[in-house]
Short mmCIF file of C-alpha atoms in Angstrom, two decimals:
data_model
loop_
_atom_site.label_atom_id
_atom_site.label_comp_id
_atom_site.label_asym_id
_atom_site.label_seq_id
_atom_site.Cartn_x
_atom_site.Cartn_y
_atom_site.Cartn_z
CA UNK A 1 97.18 63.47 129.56
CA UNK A 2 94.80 62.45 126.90
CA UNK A 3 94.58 64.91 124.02
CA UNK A 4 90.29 65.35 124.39
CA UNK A 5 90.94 67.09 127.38
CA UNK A 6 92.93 69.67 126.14
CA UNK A 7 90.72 70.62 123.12
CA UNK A 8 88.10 70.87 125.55
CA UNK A 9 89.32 73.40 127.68
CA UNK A 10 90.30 75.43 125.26
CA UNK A 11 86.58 75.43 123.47
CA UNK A 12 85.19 76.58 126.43
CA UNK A 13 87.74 79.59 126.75
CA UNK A 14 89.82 78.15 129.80
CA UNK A 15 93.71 78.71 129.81
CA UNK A 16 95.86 75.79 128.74
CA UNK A 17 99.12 75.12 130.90
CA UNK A 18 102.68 74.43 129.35
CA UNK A 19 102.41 71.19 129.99
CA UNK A 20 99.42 70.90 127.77
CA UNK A 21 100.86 73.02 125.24
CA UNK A 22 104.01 70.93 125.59
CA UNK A 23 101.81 67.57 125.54
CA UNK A 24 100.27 69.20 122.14
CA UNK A 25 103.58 70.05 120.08
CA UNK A 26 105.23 67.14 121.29
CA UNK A 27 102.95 64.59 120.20
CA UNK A 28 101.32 66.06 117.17
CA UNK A 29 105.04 66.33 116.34
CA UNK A 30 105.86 62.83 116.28
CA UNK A 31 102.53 61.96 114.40
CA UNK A 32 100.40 60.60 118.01
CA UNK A 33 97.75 63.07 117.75
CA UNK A 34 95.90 63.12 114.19
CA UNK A 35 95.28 65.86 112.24
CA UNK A 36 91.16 66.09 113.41
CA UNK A 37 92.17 66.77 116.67
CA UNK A 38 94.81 69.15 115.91
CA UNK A 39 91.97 70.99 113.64
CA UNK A 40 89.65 70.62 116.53
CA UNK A 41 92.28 72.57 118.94
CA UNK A 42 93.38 75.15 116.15
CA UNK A 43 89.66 75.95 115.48
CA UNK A 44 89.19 76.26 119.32
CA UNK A 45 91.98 78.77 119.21
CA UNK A 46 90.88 80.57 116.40
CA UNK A 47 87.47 81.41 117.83
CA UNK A 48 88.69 81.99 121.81
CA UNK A 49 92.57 83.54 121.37
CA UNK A 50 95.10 82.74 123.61
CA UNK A 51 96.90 84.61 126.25
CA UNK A 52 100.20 86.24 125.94
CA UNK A 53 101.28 83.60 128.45
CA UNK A 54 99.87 80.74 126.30
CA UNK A 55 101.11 82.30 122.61
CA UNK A 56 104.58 82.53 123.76
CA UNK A 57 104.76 79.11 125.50
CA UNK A 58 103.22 77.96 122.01
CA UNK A 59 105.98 79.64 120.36
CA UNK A 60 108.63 78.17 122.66
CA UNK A 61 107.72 74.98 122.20
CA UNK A 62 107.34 75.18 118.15
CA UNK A 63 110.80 76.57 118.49
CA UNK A 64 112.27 73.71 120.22
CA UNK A 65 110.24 70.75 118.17
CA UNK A 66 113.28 70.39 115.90
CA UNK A 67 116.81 72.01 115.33
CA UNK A 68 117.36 75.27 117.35
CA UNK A 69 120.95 76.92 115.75
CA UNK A 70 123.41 78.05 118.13
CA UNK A 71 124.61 80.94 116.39
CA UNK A 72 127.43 81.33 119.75
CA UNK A 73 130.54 80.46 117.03
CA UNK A 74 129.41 83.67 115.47
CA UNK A 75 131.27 86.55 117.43
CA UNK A 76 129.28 89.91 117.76
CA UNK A 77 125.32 90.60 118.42
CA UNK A 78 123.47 88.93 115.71
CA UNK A 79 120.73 90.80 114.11
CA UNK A 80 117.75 89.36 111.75
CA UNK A 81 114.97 90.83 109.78
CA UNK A 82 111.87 89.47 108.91
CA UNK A 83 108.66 90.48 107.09
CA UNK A 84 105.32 89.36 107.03
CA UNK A 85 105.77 89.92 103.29
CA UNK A 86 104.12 91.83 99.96
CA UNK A 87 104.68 93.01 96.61
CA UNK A 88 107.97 93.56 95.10
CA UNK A 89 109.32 93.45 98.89
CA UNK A 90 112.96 92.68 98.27
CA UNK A 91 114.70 94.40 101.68
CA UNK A 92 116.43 91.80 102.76
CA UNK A 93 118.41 91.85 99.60
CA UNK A 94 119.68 95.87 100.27
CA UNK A 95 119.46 95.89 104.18
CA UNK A 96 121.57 92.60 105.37
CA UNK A 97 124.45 93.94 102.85
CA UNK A 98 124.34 97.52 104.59
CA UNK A 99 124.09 96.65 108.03
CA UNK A 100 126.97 94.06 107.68
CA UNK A 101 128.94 97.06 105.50
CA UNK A 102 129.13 97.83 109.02
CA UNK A 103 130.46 94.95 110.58
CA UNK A 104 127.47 93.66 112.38
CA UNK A 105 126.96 90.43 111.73
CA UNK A 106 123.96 89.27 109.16
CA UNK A 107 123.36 85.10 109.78
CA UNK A 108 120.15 85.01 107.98
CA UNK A 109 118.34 81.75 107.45
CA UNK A 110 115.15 82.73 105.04
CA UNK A 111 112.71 80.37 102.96
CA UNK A 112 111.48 79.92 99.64
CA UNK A 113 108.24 81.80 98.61
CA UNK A 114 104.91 80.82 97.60
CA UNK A 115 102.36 83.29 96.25
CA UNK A 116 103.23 85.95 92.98
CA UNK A 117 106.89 86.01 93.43
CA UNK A 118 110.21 84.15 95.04
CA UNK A 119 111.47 84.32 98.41
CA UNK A 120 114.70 85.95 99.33
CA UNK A 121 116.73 82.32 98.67
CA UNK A 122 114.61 82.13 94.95
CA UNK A 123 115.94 85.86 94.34
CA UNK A 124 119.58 85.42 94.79
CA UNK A 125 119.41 82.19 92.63
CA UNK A 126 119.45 84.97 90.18
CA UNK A 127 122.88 85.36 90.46
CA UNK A 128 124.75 82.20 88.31
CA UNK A 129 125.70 79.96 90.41
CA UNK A 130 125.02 81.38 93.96
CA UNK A 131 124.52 78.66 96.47
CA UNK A 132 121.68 78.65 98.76
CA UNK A 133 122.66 74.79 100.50
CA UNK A 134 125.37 75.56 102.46
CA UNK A 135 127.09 73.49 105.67
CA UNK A 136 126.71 75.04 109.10
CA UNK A 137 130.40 74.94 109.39
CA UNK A 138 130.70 77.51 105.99
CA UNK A 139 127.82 79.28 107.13
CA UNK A 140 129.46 80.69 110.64
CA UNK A 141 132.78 81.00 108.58
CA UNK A 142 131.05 83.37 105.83
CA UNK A 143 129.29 85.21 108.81
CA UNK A 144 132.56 85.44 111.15
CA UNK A 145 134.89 86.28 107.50
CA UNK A 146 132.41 88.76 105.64
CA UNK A 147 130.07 89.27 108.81
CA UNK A 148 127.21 88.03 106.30
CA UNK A 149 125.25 84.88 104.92
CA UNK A 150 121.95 84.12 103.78
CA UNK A 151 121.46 80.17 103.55
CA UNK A 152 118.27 78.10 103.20
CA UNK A 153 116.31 76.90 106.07
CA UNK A 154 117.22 74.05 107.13
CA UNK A 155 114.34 70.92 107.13
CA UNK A 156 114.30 70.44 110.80
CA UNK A 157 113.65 74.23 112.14
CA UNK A 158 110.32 74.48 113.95
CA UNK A 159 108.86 70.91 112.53
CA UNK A 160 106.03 71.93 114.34
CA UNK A 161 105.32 74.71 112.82
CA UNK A 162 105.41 73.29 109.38
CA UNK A 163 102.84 70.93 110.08
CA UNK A 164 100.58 73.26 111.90
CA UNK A 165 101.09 75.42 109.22
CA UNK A 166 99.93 73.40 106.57
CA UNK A 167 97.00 72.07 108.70
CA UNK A 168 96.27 75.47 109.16
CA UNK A 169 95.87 76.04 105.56
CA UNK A 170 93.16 73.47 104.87
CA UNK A 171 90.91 74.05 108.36
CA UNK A 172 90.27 78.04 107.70
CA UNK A 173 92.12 78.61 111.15
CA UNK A 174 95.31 80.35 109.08
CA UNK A 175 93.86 84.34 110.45
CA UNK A 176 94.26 83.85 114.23
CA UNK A 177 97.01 86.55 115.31
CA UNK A 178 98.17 83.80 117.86
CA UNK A 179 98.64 81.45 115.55
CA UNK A 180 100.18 83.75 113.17
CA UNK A 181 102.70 85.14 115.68
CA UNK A 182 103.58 81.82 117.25
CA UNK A 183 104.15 80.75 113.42
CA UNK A 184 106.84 83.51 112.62
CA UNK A 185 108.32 84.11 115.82
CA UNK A 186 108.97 80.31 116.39
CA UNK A 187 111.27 80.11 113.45
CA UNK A 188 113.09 83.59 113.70
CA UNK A 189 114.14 82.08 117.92
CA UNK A 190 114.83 78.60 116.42
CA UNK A 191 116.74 80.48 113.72
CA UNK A 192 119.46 81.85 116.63
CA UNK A 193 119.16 85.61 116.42
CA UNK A 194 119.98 87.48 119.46
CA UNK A 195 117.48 90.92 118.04
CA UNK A 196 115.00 90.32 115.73
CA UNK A 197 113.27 93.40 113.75
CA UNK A 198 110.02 92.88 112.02
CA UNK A 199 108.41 94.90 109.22
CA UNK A 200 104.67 94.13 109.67
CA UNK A 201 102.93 94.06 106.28
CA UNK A 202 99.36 96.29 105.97
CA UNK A 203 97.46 96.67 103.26
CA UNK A 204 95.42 94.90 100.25
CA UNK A 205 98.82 93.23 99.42
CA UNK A 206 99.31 92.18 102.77
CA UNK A 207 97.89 89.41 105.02
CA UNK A 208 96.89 92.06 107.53
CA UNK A 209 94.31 94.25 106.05
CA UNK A 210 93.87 96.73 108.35
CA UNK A 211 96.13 98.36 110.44
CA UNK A 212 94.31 97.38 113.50
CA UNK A 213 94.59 94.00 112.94
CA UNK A 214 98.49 94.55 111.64
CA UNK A 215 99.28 96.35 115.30
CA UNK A 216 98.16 93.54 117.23
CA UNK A 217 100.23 91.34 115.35
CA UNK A 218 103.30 93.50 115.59
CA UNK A 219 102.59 93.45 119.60
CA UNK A 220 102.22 89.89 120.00
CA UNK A 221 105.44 89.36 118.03
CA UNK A 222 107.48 91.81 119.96
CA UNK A 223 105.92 90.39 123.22
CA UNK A 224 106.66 87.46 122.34
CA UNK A 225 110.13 88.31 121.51
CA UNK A 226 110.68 90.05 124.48
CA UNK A 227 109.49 86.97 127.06
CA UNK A 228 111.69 84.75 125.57
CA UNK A 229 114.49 86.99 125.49
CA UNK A 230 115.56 88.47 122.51
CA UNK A 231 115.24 91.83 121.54
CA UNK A 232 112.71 92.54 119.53
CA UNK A 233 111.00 95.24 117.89
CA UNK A 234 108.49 96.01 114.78
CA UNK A 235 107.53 98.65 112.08
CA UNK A 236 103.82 98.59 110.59
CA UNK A 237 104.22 99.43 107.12
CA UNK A 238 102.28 100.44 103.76
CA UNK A 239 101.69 97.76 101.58
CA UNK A 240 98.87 99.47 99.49
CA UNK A 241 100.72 99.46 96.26
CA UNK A 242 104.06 97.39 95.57
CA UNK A 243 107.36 98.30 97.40
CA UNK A 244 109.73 99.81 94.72
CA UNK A 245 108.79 99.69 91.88
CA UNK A 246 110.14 95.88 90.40
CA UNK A 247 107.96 93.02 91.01
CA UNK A 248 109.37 89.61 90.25
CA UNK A 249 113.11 87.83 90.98
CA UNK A 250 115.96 89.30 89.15
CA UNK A 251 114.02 92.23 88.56
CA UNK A 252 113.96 92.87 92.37
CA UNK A 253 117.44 91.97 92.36
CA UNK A 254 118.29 94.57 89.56
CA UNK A 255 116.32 97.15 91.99
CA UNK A 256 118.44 96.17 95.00
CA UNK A 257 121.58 96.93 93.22
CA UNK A 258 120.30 100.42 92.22
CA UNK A 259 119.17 101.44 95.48
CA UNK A 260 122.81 100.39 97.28
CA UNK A 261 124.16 102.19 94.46
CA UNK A 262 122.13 105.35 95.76
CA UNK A 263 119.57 105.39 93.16
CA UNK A 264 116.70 103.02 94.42
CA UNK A 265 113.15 104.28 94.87
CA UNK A 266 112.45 106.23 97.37
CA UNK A 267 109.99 104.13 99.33
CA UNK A 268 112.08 101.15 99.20
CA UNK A 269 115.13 103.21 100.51
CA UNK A 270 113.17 105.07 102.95
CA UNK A 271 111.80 101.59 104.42
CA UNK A 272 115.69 100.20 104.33
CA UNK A 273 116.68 103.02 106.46
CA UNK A 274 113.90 102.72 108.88
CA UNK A 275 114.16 99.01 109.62
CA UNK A 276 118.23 99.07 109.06
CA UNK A 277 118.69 101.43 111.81
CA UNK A 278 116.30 99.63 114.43
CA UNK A 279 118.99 96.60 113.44
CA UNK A 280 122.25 98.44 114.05
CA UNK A 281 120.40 100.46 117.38
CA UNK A 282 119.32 96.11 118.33
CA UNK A 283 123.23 95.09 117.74
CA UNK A 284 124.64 97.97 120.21
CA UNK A 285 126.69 99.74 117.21
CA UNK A 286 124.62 103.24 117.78
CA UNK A 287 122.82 104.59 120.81
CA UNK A 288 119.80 105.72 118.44
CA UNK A 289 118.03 105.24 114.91
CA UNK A 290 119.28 109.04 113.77
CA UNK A 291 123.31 108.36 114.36
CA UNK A 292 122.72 104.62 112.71
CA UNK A 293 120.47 105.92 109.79
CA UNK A 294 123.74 108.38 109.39
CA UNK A 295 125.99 105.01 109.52
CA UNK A 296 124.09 103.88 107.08
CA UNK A 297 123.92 106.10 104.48
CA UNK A 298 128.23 106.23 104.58
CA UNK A 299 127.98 102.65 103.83
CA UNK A 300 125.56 103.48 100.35
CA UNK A 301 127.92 106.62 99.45
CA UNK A 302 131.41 105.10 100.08
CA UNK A 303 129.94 101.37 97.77
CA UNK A 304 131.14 99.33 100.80
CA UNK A 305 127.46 97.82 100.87
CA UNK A 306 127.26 97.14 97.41
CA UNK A 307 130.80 95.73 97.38
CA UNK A 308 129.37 93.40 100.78
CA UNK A 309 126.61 91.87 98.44
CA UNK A 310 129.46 91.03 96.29
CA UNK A 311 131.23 89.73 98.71
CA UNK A 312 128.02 88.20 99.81
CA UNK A 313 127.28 86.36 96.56
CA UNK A 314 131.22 85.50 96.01
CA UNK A 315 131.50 83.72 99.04
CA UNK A 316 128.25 81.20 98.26
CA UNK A 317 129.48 80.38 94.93
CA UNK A 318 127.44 83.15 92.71
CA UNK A 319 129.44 85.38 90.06
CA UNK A 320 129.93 88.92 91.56
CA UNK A 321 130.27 90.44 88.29
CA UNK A 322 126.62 90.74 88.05
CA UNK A 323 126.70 93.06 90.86
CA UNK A 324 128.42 95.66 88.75
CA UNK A 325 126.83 94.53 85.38
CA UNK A 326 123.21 93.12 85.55
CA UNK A 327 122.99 92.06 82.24
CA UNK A 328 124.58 89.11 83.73
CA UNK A 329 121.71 88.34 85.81
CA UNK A 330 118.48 85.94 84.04
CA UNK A 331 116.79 88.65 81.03
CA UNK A 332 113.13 88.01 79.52
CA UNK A 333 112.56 87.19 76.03
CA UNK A 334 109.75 89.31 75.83
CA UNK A 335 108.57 92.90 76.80
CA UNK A 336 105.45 94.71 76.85
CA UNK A 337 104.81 98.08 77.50
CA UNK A 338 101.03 98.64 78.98
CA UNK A 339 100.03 102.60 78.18
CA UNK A 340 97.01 104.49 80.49
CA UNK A 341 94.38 104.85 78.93
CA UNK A 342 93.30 108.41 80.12
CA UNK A 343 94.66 110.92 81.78
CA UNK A 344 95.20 112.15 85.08
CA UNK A 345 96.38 111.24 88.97
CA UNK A 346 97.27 107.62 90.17
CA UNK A 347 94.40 107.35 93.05
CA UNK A 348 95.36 103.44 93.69
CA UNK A 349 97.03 100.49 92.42
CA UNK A 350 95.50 97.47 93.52
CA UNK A 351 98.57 95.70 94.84
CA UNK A 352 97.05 91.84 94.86
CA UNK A 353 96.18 91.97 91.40
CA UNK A 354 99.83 93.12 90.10
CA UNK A 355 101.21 90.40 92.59
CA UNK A 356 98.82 87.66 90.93
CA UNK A 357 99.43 89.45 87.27
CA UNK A 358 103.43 88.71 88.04
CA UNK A 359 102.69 84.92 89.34
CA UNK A 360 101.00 84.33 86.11
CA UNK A 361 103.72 85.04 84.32
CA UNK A 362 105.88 82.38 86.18
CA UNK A 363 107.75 85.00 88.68
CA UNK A 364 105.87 83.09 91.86
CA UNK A 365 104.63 79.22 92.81
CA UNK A 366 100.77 78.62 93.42
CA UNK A 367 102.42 75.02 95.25
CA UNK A 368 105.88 74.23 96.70
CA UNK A 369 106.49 72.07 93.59
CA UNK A 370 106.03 75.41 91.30
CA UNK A 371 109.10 76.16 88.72
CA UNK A 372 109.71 79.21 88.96
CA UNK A 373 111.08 81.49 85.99
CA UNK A 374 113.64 83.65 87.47
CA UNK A 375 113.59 86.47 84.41
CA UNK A 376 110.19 87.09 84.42
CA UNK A 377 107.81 90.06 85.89
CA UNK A 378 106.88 93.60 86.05
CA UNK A 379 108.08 96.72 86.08
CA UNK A 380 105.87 99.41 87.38
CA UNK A 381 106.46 103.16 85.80
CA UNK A 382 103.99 105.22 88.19
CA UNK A 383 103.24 105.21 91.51
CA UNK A 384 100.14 106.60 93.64
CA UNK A 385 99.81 110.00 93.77
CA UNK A 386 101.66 110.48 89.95
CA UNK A 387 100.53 112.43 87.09
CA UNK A 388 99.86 110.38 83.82
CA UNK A 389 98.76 111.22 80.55
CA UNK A 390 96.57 109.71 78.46
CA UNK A 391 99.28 107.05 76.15
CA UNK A 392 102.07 106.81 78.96
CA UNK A 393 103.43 103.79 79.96
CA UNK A 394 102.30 102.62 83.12
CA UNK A 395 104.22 99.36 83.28
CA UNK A 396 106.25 97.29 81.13
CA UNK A 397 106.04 93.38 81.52
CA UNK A 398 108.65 91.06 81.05
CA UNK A 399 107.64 87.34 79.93
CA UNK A 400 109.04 84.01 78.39
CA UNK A 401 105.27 82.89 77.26
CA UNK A 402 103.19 84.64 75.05
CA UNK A 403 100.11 82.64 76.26
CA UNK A 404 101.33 83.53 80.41
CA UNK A 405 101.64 86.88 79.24
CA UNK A 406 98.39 87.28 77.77
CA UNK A 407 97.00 85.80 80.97
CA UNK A 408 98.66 88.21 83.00
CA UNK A 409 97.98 91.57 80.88
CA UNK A 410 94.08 90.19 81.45
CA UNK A 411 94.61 90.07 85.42
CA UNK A 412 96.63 93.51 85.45
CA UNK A 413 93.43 95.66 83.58
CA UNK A 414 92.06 98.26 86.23
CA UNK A 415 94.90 97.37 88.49
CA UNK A 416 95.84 101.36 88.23
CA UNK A 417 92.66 103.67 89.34
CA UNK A 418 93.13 107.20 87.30
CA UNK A 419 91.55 110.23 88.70
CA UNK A 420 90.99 113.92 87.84
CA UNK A 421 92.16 115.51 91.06
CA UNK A 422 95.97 115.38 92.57
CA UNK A 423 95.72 112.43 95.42
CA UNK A 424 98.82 113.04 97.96
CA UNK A 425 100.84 109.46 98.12
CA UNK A 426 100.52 107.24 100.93
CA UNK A 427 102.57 107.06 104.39
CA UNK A 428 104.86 104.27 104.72
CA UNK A 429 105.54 104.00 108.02
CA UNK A 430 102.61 103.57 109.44
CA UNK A 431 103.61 102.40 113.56
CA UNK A 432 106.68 101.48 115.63
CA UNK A 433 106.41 99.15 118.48
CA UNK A 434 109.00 98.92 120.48
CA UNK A 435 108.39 98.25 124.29
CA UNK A 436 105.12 96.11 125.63
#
């Protein structure tokens, strides 16, 4: 099979089989194929799609390029999460402790961000000491002990992927939904999961833009899901202003304690509860999303999920007293207050420009080899559809750097749009998909 072949079918819109797809992730893999060819077939991709048959054979075979994690020492239906990720999203942090509060069993593997803040690893590095490295042995023990840990990724899951990925980057081929899809879902099967819920992203701090574009995703994903196996299901959600209201590592982490306390924003909670209860319904522990949102709200008023992140954090090496006292966790040096300048109704926040105000300030990486400052970010003090007067606060920044902070303050101005008339706030849920 000579790799020539393959990129030309695929430029002039033919099918490829699995053993072309195979003959592709195998041998770009190992370093046979070079990267021009790759580019030539991602490019060919890019402008003619792929079926649903091709995406998920793509997917497969990313899946099985390097370590797949047999998750079978783990007793109980494992659930996982993923989103396509935004602004100030920090779910993971408040849904895996609820839904293992209720003895389902969390075995999350999730990566380090790039772009204006931390992943979900970088934001529990907030807790002193918390380990993120952890064996495979101590990971199913946590899991089968606790029913919950969150560990790195580990370097061989979906090598493919991580190559494409970065080849993807440099070529302009990165917005093809195939590509995209096969990219997530090859890593969340390699990961082990037996149900997989994703929260698709839509918005101007999203990937997706439009919620067009942000359904098909969510429908190749869950087909894709659902060929190979696993069960699989999304939500399309608003990412037109920053989730909660925190943007930036132990910030978000403060935020996460406060809303499994009970008193977290409301969007952020609401968005817990939706995805949460598609997770317990996915694990067989309720028969629909109404009797497991009720499941989990027992687990928020009785402190059992708060005392499971503690648990959570105990058992990888972290100090759990910062769960009940986050002074404990990283604090900034420095805080400014921004004030509106006139009066009246939040219209829009313009949620890439508060992401990219809180990178600045050292809360993200602009390259893998980024330090990032775990203390740092902002905190947001209105939300669309508010009421502010002229001289409120409509943000408070917390910095390390007077120069980063004087950077960022520059990106943040007009990031809040002030109107005269009362602008109703914006739906969060936006879709469900569930069966294709």
């Amino acid at each position: 099979m000579r790799m020539y072949d393959v990129i030309e079918r695929k430029r002039n819109g033919l099918e490829l089989s699995d053993g072309e797809i195979d003959f592709f992730v195998r041998e770009y893999t190992d370093g046979t194929i070079p990267d021009y060819q790759a580019s030539a077939l991602l490019m060919a991709v890019y402008f003619n799609g792929m079926t649903p048959r091709e995406t998920a054979k793509l997917t497969m075979a990313m899946a099985e390029s390097g370590d797949v994690l047999d998750l079978s020492p783990i007793h109980g239906i494992k659930v996982d999460k993923h989103s396509t990720g935004g602004v100030g999203d920090k779910t993971t942090l408040v849904l895996a402790p609820m839904v293992a509060a209720l003895g389902i069993p969390v075995a999350k593997m999730s990566g380090r961000g790039l772009g204006h803040t931390g992943g979900t690893i970088d934001k529990l590095e907030s807790f002193p000491g918390f380990v993120t490295e952890i064996s495979e042995k101590k990971f199913y023990e946590n899991v089968n002990k606790i029913k919950i840990a969150i560990a790195g990724q580990t370097g061989n899951l979906a090598p493919a992927d991580k190559k494409l990925y970065a080849l993807r980057d440099v070529t302009a081929t990165v917005e093809s939904i195939p590509l995209i899809a096969s990219s997530i879902m090859s890593k969340k099967i390699a990961a082990g999961a037996d149900a997989i819920v994703l929260d698709v992203k839509v918005g101007s701090g999203a990937f997706m833009k439009t919620e067009e574009s942000a359904v098909e995703l969510a429908e190749t994903m869950v087909r894709i899901g659902q060929d190979v196996g696993r069960r699989t299901m999304a939500v399309v959600s608003n990412m037109d202003e920053p989730l909660g209201y925190a943007i930036g590592n132990a910030l978000e982490v403060e935020e996460a304690i406060h809303t499994l306390s009970g008193n977290g924003p409301e969007d952020l909670l609401e968005l817990c509860m939706e995805l949460g209860s598609h997770m317990v319904v996915g694990a067989g522990a309720a028969e629909s999303t109404d009797k497991a949102r009720q499941m989990l709200w027992r687990v928020i008023k009785d402190g059992s999920a708060l005392e499971k992140l503690a648990q959570l954090v105990k058992a990888q090496g972290g100090d759990a007293d910062a769960v009940y006292n986050t002074d404990l966790l990283p604090q900034a040096r420095i805080r400014h207050s921004v004030k509106a300048e006139c009066g009246g109704y939040v219209s829009r926040i313009i949620c890439d420009r508060v992401g990219a105000s809180a990178m600045v300030l050292g809360g993200g990486r602009e390259n893998k080899d980024s330090v990032i400052d775990l203390a740092v970010g902002i905190v947001l003090s209105k939300k669309t559809g508010d009421r502010v007067e002229k001289g409120e606060e409509l943000a408070v920044f917390y910095a390390n750097d007077e120069n980063k902070l004087d950077e960022a303050l520059k990106r943040f101005e007009n990031s809040y749009v002030i109107c005269d008339n009362p602008i109703k706030k914006p739906e969060l849920i936006r879709r469900e998909v569930k069966e294709i």
